[in-house]
GROMACS .gro file of C-alpha atoms in nm:
model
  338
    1UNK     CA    1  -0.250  -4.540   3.632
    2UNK     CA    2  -0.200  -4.143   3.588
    3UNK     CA    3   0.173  -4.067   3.540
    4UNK     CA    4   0.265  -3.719   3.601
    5UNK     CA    5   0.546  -3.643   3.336
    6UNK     CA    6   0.577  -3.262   3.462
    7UNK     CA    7   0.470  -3.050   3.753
    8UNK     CA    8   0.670  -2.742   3.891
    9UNK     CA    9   0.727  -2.398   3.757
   10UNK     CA   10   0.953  -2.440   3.529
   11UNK     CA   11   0.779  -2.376   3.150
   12UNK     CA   12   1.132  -2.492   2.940
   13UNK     CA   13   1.110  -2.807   3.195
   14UNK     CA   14   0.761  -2.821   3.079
   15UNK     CA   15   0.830  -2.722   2.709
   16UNK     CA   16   1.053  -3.064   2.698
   17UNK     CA   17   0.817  -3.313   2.860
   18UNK     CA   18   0.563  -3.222   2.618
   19UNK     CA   19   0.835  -3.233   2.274
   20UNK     CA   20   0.947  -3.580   2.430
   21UNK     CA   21   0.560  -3.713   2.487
   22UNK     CA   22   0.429  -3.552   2.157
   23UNK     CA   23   0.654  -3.373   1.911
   24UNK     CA   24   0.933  -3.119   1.891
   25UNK     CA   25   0.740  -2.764   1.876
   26UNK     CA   26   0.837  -2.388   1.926
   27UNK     CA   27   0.705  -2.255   2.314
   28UNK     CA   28   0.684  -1.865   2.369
   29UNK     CA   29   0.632  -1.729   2.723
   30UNK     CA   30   0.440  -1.420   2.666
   31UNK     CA   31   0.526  -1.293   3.018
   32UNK     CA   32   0.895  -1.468   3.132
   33UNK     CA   33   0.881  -1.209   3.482
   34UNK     CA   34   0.509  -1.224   3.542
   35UNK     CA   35   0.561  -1.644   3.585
   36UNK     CA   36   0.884  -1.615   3.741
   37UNK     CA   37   0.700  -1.366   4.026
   38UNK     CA   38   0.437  -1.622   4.039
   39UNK     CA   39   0.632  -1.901   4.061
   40UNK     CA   40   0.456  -2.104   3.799
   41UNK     CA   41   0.219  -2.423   3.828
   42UNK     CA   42   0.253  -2.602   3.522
   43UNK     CA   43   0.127  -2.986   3.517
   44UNK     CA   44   0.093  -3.224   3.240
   45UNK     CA   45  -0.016  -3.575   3.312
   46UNK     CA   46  -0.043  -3.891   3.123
   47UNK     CA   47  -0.359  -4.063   3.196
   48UNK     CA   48  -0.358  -4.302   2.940
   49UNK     CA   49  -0.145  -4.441   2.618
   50UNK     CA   50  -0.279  -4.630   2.342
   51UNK     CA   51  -0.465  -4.560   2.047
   52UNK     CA   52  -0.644  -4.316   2.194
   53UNK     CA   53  -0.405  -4.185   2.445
   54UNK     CA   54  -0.564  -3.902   2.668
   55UNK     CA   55  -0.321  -3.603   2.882
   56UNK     CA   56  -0.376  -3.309   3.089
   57UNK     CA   57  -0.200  -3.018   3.006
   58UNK     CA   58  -0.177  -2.691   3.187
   59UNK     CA   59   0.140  -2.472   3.151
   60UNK     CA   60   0.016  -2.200   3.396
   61UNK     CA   61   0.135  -1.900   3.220
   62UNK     CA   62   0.075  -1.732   2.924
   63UNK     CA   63   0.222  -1.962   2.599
   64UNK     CA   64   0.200  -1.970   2.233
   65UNK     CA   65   0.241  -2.321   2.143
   66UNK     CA   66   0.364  -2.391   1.761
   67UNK     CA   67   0.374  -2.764   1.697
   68UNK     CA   68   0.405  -2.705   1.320
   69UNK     CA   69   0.300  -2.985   1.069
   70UNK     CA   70   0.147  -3.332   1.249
   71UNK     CA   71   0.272  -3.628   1.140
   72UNK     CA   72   0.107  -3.949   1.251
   73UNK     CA   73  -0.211  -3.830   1.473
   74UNK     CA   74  -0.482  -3.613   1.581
   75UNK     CA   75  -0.452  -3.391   1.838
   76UNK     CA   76  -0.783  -3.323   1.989
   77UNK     CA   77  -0.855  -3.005   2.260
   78UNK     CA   78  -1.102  -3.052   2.547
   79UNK     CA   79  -1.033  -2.745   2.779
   80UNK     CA   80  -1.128  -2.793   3.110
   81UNK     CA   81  -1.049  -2.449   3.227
   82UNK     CA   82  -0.914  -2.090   3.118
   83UNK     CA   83  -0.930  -2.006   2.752
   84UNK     CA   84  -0.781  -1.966   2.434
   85UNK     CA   85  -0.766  -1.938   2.074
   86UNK     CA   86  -0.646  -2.238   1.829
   87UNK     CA   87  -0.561  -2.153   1.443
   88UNK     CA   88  -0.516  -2.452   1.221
   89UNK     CA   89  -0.331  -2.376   0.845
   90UNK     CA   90  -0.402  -2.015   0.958
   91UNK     CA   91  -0.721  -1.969   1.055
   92UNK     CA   92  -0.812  -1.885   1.441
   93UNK     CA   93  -1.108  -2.093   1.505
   94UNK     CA   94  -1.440  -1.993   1.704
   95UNK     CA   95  -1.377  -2.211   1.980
   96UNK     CA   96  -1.063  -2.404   2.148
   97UNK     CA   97  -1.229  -2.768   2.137
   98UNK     CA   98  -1.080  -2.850   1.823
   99UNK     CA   99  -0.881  -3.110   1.595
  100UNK     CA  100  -0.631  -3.121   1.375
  101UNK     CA  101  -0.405  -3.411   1.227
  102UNK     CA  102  -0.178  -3.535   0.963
  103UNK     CA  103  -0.080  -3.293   0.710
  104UNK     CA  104  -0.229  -2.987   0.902
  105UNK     CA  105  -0.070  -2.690   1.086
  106UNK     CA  106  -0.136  -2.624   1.428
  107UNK     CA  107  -0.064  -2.362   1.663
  108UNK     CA  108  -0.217  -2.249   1.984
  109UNK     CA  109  -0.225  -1.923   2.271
  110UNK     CA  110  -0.315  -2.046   2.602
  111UNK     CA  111  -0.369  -1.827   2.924
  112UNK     CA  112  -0.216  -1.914   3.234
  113UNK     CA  113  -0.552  -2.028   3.375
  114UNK     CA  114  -0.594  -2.281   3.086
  115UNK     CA  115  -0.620  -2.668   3.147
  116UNK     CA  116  -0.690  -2.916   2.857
  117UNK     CA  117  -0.748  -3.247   2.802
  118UNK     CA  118  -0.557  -3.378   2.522
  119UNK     CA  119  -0.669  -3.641   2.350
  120UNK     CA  120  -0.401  -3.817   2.073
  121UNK     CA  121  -0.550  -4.032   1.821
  122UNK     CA  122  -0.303  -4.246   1.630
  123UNK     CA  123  -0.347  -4.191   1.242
  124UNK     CA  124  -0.334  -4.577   1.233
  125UNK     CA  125  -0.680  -4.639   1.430
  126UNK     CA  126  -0.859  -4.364   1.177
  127UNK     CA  127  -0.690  -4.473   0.865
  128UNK     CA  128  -0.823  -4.853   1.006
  129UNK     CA  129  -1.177  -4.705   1.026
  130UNK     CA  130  -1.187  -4.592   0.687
  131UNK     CA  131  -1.120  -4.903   0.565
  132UNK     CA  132  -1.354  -5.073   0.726
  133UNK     CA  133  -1.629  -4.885   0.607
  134UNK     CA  134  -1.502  -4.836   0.268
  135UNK     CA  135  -1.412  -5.179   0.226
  136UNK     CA  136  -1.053  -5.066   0.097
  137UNK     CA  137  -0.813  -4.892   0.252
  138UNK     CA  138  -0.762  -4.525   0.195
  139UNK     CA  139  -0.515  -4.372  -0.038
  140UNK     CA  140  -0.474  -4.002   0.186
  141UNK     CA  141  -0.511  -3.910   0.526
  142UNK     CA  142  -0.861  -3.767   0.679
  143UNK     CA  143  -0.846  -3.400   0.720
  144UNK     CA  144  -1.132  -3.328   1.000
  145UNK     CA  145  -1.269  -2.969   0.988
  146UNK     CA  146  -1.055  -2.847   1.275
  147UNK     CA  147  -1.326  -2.662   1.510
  148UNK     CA  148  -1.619  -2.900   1.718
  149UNK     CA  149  -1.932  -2.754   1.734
  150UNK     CA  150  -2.023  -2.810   2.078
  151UNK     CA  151  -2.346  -2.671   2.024
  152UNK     CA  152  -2.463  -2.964   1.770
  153UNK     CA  153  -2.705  -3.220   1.982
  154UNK     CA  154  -2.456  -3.484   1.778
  155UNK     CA  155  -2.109  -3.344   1.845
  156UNK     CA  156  -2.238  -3.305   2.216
  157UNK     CA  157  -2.302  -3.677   2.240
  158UNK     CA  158  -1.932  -3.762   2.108
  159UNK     CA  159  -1.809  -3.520   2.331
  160UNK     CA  160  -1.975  -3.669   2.661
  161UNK     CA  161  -1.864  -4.007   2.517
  162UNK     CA  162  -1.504  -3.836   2.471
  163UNK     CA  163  -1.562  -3.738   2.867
  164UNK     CA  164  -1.641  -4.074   2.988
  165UNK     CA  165  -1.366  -4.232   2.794
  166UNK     CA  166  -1.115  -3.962   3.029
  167UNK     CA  167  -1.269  -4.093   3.299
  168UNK     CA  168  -1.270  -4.443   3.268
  169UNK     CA  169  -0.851  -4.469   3.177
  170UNK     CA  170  -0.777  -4.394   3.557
  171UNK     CA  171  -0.936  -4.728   3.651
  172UNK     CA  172  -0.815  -5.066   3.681
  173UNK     CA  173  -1.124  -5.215   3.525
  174UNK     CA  174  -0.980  -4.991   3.216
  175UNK     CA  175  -0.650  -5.133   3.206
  176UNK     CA  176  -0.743  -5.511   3.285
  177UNK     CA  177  -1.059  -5.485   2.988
  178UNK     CA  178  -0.859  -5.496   2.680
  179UNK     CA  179  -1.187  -5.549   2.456
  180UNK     CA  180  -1.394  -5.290   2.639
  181UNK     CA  181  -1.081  -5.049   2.591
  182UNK     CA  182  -1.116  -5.115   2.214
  183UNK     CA  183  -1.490  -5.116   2.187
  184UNK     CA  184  -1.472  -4.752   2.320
  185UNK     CA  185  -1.165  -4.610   2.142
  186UNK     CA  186  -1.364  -4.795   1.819
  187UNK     CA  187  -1.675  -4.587   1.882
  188UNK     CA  188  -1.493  -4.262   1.989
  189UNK     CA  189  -1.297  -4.262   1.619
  190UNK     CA  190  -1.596  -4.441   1.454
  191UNK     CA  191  -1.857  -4.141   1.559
  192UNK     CA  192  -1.585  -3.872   1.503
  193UNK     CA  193  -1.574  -4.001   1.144
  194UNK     CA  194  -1.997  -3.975   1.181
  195UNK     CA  195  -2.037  -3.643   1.318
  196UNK     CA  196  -1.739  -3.410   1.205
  197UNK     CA  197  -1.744  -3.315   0.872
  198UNK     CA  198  -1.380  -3.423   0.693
  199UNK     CA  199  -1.241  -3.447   0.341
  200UNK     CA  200  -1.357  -3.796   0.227
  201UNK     CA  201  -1.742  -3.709   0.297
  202UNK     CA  202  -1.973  -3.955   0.371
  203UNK     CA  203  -1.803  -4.293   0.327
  204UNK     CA  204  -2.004  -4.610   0.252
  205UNK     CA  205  -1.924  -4.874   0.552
  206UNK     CA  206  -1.922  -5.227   0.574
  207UNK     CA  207  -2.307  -5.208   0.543
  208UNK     CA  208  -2.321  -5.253   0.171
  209UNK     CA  209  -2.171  -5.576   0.234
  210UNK     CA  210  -2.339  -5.895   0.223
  211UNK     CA  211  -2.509  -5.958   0.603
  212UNK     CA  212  -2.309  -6.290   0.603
  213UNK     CA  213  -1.969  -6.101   0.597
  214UNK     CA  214  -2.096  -5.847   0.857
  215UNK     CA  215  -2.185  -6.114   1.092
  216UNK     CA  216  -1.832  -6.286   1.039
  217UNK     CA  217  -1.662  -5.960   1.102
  218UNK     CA  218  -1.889  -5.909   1.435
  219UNK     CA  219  -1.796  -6.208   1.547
  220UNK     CA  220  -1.397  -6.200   1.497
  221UNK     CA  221  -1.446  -5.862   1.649
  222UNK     CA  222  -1.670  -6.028   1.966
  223UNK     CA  223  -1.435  -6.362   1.954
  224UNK     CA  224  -1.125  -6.275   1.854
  225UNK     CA  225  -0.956  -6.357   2.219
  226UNK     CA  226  -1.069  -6.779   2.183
  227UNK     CA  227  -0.947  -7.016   1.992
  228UNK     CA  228  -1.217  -6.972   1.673
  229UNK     CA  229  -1.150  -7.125   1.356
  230UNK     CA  230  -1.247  -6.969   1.039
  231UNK     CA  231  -1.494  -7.273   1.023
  232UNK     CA  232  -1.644  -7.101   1.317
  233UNK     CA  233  -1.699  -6.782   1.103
  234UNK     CA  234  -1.883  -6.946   0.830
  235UNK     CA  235  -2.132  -7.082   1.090
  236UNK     CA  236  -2.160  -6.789   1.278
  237UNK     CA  237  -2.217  -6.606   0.920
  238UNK     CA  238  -2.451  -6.880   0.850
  239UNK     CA  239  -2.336  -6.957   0.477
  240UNK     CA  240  -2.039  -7.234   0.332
  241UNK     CA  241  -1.731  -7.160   0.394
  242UNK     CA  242  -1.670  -7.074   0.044
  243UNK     CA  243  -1.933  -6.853   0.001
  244UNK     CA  244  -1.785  -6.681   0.332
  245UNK     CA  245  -1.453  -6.674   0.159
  246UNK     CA  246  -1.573  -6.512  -0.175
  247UNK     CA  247  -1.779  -6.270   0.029
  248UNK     CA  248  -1.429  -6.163   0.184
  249UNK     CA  249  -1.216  -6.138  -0.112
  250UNK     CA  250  -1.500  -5.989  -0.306
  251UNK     CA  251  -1.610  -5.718  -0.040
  252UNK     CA  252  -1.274  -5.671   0.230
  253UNK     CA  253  -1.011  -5.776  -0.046
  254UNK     CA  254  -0.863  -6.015   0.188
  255UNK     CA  255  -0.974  -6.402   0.310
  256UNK     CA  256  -1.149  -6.454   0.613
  257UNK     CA  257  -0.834  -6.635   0.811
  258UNK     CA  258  -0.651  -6.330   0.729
  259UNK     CA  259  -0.905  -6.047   0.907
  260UNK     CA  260  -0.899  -6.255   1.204
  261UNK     CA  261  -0.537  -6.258   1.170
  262UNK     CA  262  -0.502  -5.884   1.191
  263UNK     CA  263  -0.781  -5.864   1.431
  264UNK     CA  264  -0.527  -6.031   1.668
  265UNK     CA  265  -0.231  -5.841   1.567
  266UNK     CA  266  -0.440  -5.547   1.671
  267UNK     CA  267  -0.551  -5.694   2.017
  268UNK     CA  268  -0.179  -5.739   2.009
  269UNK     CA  269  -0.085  -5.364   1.952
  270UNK     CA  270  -0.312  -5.272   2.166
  271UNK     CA  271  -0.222  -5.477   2.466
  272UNK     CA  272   0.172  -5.366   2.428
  273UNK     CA  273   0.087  -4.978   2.399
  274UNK     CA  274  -0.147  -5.023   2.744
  275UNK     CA  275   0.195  -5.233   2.917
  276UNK     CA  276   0.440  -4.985   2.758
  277UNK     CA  277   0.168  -4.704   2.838
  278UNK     CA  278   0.167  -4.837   3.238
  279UNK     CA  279   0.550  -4.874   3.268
  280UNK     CA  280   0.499  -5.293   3.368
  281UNK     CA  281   0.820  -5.486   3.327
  282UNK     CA  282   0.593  -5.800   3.402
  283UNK     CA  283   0.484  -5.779   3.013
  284UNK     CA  284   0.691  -5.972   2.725
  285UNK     CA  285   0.639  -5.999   2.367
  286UNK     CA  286   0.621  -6.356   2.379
  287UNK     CA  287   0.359  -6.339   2.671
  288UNK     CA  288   0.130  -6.144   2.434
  289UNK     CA  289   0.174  -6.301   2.109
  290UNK     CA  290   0.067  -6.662   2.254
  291UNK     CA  291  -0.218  -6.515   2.433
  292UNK     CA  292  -0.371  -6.375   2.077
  293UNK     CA  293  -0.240  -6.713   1.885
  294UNK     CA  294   0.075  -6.630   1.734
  295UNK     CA  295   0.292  -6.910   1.821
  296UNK     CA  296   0.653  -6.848   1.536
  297UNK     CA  297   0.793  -6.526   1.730
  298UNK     CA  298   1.010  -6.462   1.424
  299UNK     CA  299   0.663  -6.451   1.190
  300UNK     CA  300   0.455  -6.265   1.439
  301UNK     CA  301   0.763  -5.973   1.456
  302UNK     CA  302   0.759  -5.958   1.092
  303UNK     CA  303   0.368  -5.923   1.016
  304UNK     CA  304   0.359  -5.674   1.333
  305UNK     CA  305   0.644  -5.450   1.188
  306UNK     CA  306   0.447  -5.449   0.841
  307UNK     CA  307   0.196  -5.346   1.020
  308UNK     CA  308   0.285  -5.059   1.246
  309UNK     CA  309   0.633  -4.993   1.147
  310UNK     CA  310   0.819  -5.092   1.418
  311UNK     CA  311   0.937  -5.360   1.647
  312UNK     CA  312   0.670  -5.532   1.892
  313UNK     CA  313   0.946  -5.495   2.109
  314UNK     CA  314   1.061  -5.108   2.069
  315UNK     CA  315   0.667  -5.063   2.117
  316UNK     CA  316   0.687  -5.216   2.488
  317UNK     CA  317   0.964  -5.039   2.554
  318UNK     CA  318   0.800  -4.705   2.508
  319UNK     CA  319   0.995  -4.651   2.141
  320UNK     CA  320   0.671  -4.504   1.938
  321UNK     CA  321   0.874  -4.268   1.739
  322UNK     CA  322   1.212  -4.465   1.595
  323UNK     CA  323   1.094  -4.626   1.231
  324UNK     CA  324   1.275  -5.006   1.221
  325UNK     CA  325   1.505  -4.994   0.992
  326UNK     CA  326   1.470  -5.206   0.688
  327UNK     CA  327   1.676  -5.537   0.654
  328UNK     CA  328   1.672  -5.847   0.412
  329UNK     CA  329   1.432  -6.123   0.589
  330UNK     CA  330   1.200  -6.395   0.510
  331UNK     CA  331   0.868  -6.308   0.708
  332UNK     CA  332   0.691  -6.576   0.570
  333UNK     CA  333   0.325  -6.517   0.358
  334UNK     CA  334   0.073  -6.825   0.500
  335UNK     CA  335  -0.270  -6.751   0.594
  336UNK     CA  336  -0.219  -6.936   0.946
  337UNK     CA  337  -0.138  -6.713   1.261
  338UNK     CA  338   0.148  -6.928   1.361
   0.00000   0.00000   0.00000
């Protein structure tokens, strides 16, 4: 559900809802008396929190906004209404719907009228992306060119898409569908890497693969939530199971038991960010570990930290920004979820 984190005419009020949500950024009032006459109508509201979270922002009065240097995501601008300018490493763009991410520097000018949608993309779900379709992981972050070109038939596709994924994080269906949440977050970053043009080009996907491993991968993607077995790939891939297993190790540099196993540990992440994201105390760790197959708590806390950085359980308690600090432990290095 929507959760307004600001509303009131109070810009430094607003100013510090938006450093505690996003990052810590410089705010300049162009006109301090003209808003205090007024009496101000900013609003920013978080609709959703995940991988692909999604806010509205308004400050209603005239702001320059300088986050600086991004860090771990993409900040994405879908105005709604007013205007504005953007500039990313110093250059104003044509047009406010725009995005800019790790590495980059971002500032913005809003007029009081303005309204956005702000869509936050974690750098984890588009680093994941480009491994998938490079078969590897990548070695430096994708730089997108900053300004959407709303006027390309392609771009205004993924933007509609972008629209219809706003809309659909209100709902309940939303928050009770964890696998249609991540089929549309996957296409949202998957077409973004498509259509915008970026620094890596034109990677290769998973299509020059073998068809057997793409069919194994579809189906750990389609069957990830039941108890499958990675017998149950190879038959589903239609090939042995160690021709299955060379085709992983040869293609995805990993075995098949261990994609499903961070196929999980994704639905995993995912489902903590959406209870942390809806404030639910009825959520524990535990609860979602067994329900995607992890059954040593002590294991499943030590692959997830590996894997994100952090504690499953500073994630459900909101903590997306503390790094766990390091400390001597045995996390264990079987293929086996549990």
């Amino acid at each position: 559900m929507p959760t307004v984190l600001f509303s009131g005419g109070e810009v430094e009020g607003l100013h510090d809802a938006v450093a505690t949500e996003f990052a810590p950024h410089r705010l300049r009032v162009r006109d301090a008396r003209a808003v205090r006459e007024a009496g101000g109508g900013g609003r920013f509201v978080r609709l959703w929190r995940g991988e692909v979270s999604v806010y509205e922002l308004g400050y209603g009065a005239d702001v320059d906004v300088v986050p600086g240097e991004l860090a771990d995501f993409y900040s994405l601008q879908l105005p709604l209404a007013g205007s504005g300018v953007v500039t990313v490493d110093g250059r104003p763009l044509a047009t406010p719907f725009s995005i800019a991410g790790p590495g980059q520097h971002l500032s913005m000018s809003w007029d009081r009228a303005c309204v956005n949608n702000v869509l936050l993309i974690s750098r984890q779900a588009v680093d994941r992306a480009v491994a998938v379709r490079r078969g590897e992981p990548g070695t430096e972050a994708v730089r997108f060119d900053p300004a959407l070109d709303r006027d390309a038939a392609a771009m205004a596709d993924w933007l509609d898409l972008a629209r219809a994924y706003v809309r659909a994080v209100g709902g309940e269906l939303f928050a009770r569908s964890p696998l249609a949440r991540q089929h549309h977050e996957q296409l949202l970053v998957h077409g973004l890497l498509d259509i915008q043009p970026h620094n890596l080009g034109r990677a290769p996907a998973l299509v020059a693969a073998p068809a057997a491993v793409r069919r194994a991968v579809t189906y750990c993607a389609e069957h990830a939530h039941e108890p499958i077995s990675v017998a149950d790939l190879a038959r589903a891939a239609r090939v042995s199971l160690p021709s299955l297993r060379r085709g992983f190790r040869t293609h995805l540099d990993t075995s098949p038991l261990a994609y499903l196993r961070r196929v999980r540990l994704d639905r995993a992440h995912h489902e903590l960010l959406a209870a942390a994201g809806t404030g639910t105390t009825r959520t524990t760790v535990t609860q979602v570990a067994l329900r995607w197959g992890f059954t040593h708590m002590g294991r499943f806390s030590a692959q997830y930290r590996k894997a994100y950085g952090r504690l499953p359980s500073q994630v459900l308690d909101g903590d997306r920004q503390s790094p766990v600090v390091d400390c001597p432990q045995s996390a264990g290095r079987g293929d086996g979820n549990g």
